[in-house]
Coordinates of C-alpha atoms in Angstrom, one line a residue:
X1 CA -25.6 -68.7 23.0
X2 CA -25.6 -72.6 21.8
X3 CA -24.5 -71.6 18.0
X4 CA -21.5 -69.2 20.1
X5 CA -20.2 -72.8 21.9
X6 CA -20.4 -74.3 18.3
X7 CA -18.5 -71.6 16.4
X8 CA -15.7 -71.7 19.5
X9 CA -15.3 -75.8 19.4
X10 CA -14.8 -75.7 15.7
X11 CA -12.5 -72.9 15.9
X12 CA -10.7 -75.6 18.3
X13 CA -10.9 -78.6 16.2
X14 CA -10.2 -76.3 13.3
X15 CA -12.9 -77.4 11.4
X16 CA -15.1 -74.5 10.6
X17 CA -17.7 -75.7 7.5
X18 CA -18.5 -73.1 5.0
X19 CA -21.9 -71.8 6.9
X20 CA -20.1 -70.9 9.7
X21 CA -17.6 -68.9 7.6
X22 CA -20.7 -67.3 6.0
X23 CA -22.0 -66.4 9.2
X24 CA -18.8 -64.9 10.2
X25 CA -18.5 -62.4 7.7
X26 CA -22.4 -61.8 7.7
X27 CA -21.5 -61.0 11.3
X28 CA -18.5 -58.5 10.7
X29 CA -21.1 -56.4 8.5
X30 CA -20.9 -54.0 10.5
X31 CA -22.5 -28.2 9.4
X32 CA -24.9 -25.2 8.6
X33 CA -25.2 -22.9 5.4
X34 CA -22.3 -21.5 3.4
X35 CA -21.5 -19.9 0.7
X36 CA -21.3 -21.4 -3.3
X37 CA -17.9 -21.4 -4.3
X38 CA -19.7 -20.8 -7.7
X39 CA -22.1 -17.6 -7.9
X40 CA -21.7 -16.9 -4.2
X41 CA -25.3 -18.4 -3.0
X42 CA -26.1 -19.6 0.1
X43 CA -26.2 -23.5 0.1
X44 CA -27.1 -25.9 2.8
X45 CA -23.8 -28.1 3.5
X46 CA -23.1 -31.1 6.3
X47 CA -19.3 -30.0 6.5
X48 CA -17.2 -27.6 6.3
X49 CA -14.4 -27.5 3.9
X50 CA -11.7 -29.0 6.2
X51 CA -14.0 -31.6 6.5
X52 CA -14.2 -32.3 2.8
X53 CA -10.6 -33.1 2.7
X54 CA -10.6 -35.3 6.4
X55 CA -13.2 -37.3 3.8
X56 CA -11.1 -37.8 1.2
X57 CA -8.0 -38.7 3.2
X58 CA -10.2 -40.9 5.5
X59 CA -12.8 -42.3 2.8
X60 CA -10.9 -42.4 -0.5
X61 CA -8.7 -45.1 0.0
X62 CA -10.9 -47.6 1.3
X63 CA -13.1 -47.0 -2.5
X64 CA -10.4 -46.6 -4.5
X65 CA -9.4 -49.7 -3.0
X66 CA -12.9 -51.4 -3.7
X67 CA -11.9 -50.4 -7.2
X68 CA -9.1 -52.7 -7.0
X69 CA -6.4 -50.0 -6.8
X70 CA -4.6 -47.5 -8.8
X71 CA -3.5 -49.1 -12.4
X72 CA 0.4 -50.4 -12.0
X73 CA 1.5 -48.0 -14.2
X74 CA 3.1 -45.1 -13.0
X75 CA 3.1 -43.3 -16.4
X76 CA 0.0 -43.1 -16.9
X77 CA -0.9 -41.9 -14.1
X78 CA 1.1 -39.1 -14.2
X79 CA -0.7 -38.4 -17.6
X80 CA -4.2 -38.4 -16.2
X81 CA -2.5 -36.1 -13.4
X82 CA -1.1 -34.0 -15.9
X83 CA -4.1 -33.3 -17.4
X84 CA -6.4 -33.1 -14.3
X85 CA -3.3 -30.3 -13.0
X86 CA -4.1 -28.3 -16.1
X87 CA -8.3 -28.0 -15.5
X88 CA -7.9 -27.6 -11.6
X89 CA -5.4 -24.4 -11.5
X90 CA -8.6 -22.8 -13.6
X91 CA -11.6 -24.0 -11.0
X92 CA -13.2 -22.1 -8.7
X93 CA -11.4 -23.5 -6.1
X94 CA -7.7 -24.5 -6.8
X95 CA -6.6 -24.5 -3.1
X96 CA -8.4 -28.0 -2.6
X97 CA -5.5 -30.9 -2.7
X98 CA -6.7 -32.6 -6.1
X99 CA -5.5 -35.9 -6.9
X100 CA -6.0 -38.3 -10.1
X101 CA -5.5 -42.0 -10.4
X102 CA -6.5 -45.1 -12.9
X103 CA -8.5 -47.3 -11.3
X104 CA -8.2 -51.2 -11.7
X105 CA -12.4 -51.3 -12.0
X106 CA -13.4 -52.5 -15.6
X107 CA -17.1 -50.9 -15.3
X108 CA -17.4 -47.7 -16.9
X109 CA -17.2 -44.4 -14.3
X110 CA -15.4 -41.8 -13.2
X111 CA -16.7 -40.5 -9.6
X112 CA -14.8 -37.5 -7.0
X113 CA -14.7 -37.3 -3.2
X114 CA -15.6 -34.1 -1.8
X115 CA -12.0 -33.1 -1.5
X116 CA -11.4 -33.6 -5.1
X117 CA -9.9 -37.6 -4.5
X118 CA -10.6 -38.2 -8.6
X119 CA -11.0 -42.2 -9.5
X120 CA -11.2 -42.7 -13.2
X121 CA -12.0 -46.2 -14.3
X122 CA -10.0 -48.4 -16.7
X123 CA -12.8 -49.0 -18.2
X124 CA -14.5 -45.6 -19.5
X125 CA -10.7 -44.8 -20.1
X126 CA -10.6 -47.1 -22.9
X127 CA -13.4 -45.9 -24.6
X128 CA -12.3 -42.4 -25.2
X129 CA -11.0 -40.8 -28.3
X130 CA -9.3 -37.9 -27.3
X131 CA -7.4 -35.7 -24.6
X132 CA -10.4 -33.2 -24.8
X133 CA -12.9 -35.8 -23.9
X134 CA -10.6 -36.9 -21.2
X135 CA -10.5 -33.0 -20.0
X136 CA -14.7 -33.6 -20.5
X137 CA -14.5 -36.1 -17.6
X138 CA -12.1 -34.6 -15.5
X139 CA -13.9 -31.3 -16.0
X140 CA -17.5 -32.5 -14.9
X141 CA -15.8 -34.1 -11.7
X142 CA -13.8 -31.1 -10.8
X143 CA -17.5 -29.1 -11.8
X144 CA -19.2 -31.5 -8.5
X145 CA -16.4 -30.4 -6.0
X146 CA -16.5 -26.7 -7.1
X147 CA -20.1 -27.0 -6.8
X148 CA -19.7 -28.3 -3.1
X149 CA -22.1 -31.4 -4.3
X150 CA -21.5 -34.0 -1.9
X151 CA -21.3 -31.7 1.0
X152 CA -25.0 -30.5 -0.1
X153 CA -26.6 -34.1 -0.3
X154 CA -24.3 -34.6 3.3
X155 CA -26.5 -31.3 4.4
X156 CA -29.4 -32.3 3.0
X157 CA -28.7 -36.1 4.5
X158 CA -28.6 -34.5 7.9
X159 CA -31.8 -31.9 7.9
X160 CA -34.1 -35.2 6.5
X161 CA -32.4 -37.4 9.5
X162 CA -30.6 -39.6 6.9
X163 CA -28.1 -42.3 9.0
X164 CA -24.6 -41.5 7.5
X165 CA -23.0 -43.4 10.2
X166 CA -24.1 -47.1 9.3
X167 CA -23.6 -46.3 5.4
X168 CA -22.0 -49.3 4.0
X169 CA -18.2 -48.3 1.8
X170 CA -16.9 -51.6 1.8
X171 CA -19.1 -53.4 0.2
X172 CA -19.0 -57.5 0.0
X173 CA -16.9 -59.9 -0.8
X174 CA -18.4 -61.1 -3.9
X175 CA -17.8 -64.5 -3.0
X176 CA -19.4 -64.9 -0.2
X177 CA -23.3 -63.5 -1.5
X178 CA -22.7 -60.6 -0.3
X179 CA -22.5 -61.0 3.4
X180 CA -19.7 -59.0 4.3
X181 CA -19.7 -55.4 5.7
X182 CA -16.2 -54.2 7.1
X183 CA -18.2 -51.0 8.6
X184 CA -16.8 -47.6 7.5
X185 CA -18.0 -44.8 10.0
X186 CA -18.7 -42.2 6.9
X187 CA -20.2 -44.4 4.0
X188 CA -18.7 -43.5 0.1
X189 CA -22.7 -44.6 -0.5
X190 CA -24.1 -41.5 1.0
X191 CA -21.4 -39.5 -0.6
X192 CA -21.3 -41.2 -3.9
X193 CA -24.9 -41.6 -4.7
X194 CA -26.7 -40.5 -7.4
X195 CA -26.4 -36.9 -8.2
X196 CA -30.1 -35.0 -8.9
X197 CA -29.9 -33.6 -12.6
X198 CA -29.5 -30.5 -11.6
X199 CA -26.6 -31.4 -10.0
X200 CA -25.2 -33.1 -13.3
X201 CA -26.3 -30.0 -15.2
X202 CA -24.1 -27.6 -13.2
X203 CA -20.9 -29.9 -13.0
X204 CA -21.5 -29.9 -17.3
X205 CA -21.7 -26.3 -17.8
X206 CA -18.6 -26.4 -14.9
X207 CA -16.3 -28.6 -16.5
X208 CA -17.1 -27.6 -20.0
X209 CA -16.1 -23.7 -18.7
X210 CA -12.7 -25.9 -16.9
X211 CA -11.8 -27.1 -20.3
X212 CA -12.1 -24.3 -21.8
X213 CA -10.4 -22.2 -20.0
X214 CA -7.8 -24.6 -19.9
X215 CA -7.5 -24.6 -22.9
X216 CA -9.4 -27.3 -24.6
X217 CA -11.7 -27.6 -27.6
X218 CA -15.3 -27.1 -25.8
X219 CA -16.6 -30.0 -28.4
X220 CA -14.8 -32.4 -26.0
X221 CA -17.8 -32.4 -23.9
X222 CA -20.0 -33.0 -26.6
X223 CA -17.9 -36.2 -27.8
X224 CA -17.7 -37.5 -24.5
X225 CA -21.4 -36.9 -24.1
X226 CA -22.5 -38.6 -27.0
X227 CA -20.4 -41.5 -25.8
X228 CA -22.2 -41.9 -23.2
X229 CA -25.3 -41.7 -25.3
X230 CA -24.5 -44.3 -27.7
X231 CA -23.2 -46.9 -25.4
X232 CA -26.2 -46.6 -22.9
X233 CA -28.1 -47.8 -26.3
X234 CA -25.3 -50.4 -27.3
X235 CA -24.2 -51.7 -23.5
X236 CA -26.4 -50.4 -21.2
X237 CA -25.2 -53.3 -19.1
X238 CA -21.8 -51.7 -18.8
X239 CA -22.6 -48.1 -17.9
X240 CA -24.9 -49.0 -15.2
X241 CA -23.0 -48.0 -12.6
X242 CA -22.1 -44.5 -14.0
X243 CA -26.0 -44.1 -14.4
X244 CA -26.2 -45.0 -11.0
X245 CA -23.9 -42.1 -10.1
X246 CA -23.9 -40.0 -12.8
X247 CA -27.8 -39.4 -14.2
X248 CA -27.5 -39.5 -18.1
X249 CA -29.8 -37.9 -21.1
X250 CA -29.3 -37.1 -24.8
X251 CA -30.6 -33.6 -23.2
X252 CA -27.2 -32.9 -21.5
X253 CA -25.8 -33.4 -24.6
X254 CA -27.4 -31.2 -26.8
X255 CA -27.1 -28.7 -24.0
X256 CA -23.2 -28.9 -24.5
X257 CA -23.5 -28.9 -28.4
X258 CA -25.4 -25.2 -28.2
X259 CA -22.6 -24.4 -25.8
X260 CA -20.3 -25.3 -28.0
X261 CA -21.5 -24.2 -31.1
X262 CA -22.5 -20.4 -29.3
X263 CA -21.0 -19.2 -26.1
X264 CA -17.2 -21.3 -26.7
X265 CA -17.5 -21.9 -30.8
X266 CA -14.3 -20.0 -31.2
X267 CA -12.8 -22.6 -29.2
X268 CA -13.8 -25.5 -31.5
X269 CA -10.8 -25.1 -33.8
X270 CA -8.1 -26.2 -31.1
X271 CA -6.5 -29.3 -31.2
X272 CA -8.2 -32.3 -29.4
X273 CA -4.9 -33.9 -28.6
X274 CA -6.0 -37.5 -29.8
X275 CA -2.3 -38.1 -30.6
X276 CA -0.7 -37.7 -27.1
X277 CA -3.8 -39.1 -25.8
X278 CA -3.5 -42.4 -27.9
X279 CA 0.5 -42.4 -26.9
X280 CA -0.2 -42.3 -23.5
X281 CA -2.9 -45.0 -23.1
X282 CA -1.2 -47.1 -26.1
X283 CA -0.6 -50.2 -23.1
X284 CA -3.7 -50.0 -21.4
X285 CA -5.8 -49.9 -24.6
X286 CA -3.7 -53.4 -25.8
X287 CA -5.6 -55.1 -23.1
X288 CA -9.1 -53.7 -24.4
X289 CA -9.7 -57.0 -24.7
X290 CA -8.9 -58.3 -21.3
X291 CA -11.2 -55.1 -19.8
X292 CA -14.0 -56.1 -22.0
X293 CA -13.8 -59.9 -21.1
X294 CA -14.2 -58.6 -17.4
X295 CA -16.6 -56.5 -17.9
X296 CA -18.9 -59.1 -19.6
X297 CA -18.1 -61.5 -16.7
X298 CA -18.7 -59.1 -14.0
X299 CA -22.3 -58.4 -15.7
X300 CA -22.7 -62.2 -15.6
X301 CA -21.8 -62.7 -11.9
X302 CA -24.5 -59.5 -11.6
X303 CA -26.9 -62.1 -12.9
X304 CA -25.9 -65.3 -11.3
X305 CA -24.7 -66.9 -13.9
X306 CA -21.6 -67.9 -13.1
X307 CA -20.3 -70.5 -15.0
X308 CA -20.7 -67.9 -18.3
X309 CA -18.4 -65.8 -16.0
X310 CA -16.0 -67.9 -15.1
X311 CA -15.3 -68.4 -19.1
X312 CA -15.1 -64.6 -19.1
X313 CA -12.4 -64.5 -16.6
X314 CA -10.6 -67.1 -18.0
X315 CA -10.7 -65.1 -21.4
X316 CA -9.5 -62.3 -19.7
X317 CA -6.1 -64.8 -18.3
X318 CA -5.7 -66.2 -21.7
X319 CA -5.1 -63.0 -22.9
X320 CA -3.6 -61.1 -19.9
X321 CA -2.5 -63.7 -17.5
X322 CA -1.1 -61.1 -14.8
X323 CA -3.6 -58.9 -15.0
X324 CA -4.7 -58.2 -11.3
X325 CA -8.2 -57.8 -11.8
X326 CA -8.6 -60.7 -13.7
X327 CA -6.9 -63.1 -11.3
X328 CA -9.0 -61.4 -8.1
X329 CA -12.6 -61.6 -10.4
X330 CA -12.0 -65.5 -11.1
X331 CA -11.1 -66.0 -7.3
X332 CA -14.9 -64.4 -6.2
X333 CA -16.5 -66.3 -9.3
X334 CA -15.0 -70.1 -8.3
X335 CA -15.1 -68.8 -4.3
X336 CA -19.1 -68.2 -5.0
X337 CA -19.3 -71.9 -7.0
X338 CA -17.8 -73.6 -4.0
X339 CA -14.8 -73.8 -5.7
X340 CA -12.6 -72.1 -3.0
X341 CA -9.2 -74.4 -3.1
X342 CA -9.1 -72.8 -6.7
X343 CA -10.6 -69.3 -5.6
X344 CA -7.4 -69.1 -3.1
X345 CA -5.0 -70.4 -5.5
X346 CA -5.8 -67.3 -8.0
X347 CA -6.4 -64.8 -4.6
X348 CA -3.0 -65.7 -4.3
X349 CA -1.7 -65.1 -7.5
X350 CA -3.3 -61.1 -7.0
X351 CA -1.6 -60.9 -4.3
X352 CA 1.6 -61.3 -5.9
X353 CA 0.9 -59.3 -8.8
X354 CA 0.2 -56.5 -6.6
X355 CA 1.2 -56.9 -3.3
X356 CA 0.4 -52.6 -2.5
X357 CA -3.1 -53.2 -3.0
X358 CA -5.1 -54.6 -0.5
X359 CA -8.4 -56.3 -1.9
X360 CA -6.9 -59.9 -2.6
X361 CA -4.9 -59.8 0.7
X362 CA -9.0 -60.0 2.4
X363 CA -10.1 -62.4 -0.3
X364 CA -7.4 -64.7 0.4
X365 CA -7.6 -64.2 4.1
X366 CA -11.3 -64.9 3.6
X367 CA -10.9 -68.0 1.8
X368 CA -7.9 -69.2 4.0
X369 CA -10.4 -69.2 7.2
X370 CA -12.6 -71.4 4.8
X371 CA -10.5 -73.9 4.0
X372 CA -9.4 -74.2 8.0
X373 CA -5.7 -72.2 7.5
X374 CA -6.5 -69.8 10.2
X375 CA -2.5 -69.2 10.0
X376 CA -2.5 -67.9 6.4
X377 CA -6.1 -66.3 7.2
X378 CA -4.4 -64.1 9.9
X379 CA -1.4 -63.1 7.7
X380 CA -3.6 -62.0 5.1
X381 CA -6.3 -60.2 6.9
X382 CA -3.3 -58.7 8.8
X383 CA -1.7 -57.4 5.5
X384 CA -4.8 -56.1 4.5
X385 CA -5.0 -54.3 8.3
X386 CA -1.4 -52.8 7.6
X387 CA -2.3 -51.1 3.8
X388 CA -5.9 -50.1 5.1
X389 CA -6.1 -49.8 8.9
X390 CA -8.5 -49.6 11.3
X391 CA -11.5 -51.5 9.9
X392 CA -13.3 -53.0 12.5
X393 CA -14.6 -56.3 11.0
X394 CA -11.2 -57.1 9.7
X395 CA -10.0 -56.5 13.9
X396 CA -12.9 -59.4 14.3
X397 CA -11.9 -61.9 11.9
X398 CA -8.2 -61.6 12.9
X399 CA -9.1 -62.4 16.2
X400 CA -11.2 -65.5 15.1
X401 CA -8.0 -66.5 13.2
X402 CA -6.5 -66.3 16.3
X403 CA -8.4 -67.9 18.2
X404 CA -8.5 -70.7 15.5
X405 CA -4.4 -70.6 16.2
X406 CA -5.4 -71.2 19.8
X407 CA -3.8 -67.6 21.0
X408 CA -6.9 -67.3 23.1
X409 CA -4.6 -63.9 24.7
X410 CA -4.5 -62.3 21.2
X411 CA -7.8 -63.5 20.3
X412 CA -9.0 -61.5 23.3
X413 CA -7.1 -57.9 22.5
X414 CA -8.9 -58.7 19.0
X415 CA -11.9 -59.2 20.6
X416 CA -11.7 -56.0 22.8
X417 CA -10.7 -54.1 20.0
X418 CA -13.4 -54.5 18.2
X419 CA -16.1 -53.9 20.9
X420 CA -14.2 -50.3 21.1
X421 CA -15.6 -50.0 17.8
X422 CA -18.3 -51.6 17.8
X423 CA -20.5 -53.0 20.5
X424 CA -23.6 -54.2 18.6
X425 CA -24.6 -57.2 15.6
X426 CA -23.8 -61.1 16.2
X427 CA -20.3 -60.5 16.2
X428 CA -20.0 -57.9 19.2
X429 CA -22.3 -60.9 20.8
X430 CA -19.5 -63.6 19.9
X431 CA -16.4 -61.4 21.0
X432 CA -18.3 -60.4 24.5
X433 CA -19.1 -64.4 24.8
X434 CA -15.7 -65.4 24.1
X435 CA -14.3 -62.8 26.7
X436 CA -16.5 -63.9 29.3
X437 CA -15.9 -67.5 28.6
X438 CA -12.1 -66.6 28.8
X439 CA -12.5 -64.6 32.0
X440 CA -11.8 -61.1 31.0
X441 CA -15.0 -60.1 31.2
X442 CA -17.8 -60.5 33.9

């Protein structure tokens, strides 16, 4: 318990050193068969539909999050809505509560919840031509919900004894190496993962029959296939993640061309809508730039090499100095280089830009702690409490804060609170050390 006694006195002097933050945050890491919706098969599912949507409501925000929030622009938003609203009403199962939104994340994905929570990234967004390719990736997301997806793998997950309950959503902190784990009960990890290939077949031919019948060329698929295609040869770097997720082959795409060319060719004449889709993403494709300087610095952060990075990032300022992604990304590059006076001072400057979303209110709580403000560490980690509630390593670092306030009474709710949720892992040790010590517990 020696290394507890040491953590508590330098709490008291207020002078935590950097391995001792990094060991905090390393210690905050924390239904059956059913019917297809499509063909009517029986299918071996871990939830029931009710379920599916108590996921998305529970699990969605904490990823979308992760992905640094929903673009600041309300406009287009509403377009990706508006087009997502127009495939939906023609799926097999429109009575799911759909939802769209841009994400902040510069790598290239689009991913669903089970509930039909739809993230699409700023950063595949820039890449496509048209509405119909948009309609494309809308389609093949809608295609895994229809397709009840996720709640097979969570059925599957279940029969092969698969832990869903310590799946990891949150992620790290990216500049503290990866040490932190804010402990999510259902993990997006499990539920995101890679789809098989069948799986990706099915939510093709899906959302290509979405499109269609929504009234869309069916050749969108095909452009947004061979997309794909050509930048996994270009970039692979920059789609890795949407491989990760999303399996890819030149094989799905010539399976949509046949489709397109036989079964829907009569479609092929209708208008792809590049026009309205070039008005509506007319500001986010100005900062093309800005998205493509992140997404090379992100790729060398991935690779530890983080002074290429960090002239990445500052690309990305010079060109879009209040971009929000931009200011949070240099504030985990110079965090992870030691450089955390400068990593809070651009922390800060996210949380300004967007004060809604909650990522740079943790980073800047995190690198507050560090640099022995436990004052602005608490009203940071507490913001981020108040737009995304209940996680229970965020509970524990408060109450360090506290305790680094010397509010041993708070500290100690903190404390309790978190061994509600979690009663195992070094930091369960230090809250049940500094209760005893404190006398509330025996």
């Amino acid at each position: 318990m020696r290394h507890h006694d040491d953590l508590a006195l330098s709490l008291q002097r207020n002078r935590l050193t950097r391995r001792q933050v990094l060991g905090l945050f390393g210690a905050a890491a924390l239904s059956g068969c059913a019917s297809s919706p499509v063909g009517g098969g029986a299918i071996l599912v871990g939830m029931s539909e009710d379920e599916e949507k108590n996921v998305d409501r529970k699990v969605a925000p904490q990823q979308f999050s992760q992905d640094l929030g929903p673009v600041q622009d309300a406009s287009l938003n509403g377009y990706l809505g508006s087009v997502g609203q127009r495939l939906d009403a023609n799926t097999h199962r429109p009575q799911m509560p759909y939802s769209y939104r841009v994400l902040n994340a510069n790598y290239v994905n689009a991913y669903t919840f089970p509930g039909g929570a739809v993230g699409v990234t700023r950063g595949i967004l820039v890449d496509l031509d048209n509405e119909a390719e948009l309609a494309a990736l809308l389609g093949h997301e809608l295609g895994h919900v229809n397709a009840r997806h996720a709640a097979q793998r969570q059925g599957q997950a279940m029969v092969t004894q698969i832990a869903v309950s310590g799946a990891n959503l949150i992620g790290s902190a990216a500049g503290y190496g990866g040490l932190v784990d804010l402990g999510t009960k259902l993990g997006a990890s499990v539920l995101l993962s890679s789809y098989s290939r069948d799986n990706e077949r099915e939510a093709d031919a899906l959302g290509q029959e979405y499109m269609v019948r929504a009234g869309y060329p069916a050749s969108g698929m095909v452009g947004l296939q061979q997309l794909l295609v050509d930048q996994q040869k270009e970039a692979p770097s920059m789609l890795q993640t949407m491989f990760a997720t999303h399996p890819m082959s030149s094989e799905r795409r010539d399976t949509a061309k046949q489709l397109a060319e036989s079964k829907y060719a009569a479609t092929n004449k209708r208008e792809v809508g590049r026009e309205r889709f070039m008005d509506n993403t007319a500001a986010l494709r100005r900062i093309k730039p800005t998205i493509e300087a992140c997404q090379k610095g992100e790729t060398a952060m991935a690779g530890k090499q983080y002074g290429k990075a960090e002239e990445q990032f500052r690309a990305a300022l010079k060109s879009t100095p209040r971009d929000y992604a931009a200011n949070l990304l240099m504030a985990k590059c110079l965090s992870v280089q030691e450089k955390d006076a400068q990593a809070l001072e651009y922390a800060r400057t996210a949380t300004a830009i967007y004060p809604q979303e909650a990522q740079a209110h943790k980073l800047a709580g995190v690198l507050a702690l560090g640099q022995r403000d436990p004052a602005a560490a608490y009203e940071q980690l507490d913001r981020y409490d108040r737009l995304l509630p209940g996680e229970a390593g965020v509970t524990f670092l408060k109450g360090i804060a506290q305790e680094g306030m010397g509010n041993k009474q708070e500290a100690a709710r903190l404390f309790s609170s978190y061994l509600t949720q979690s009663k195992q892992g070094k930091a369960a040790e230090y809250s049940q050390s500094r209760l005893r010590s404190w006398g509330y517990l025996k």
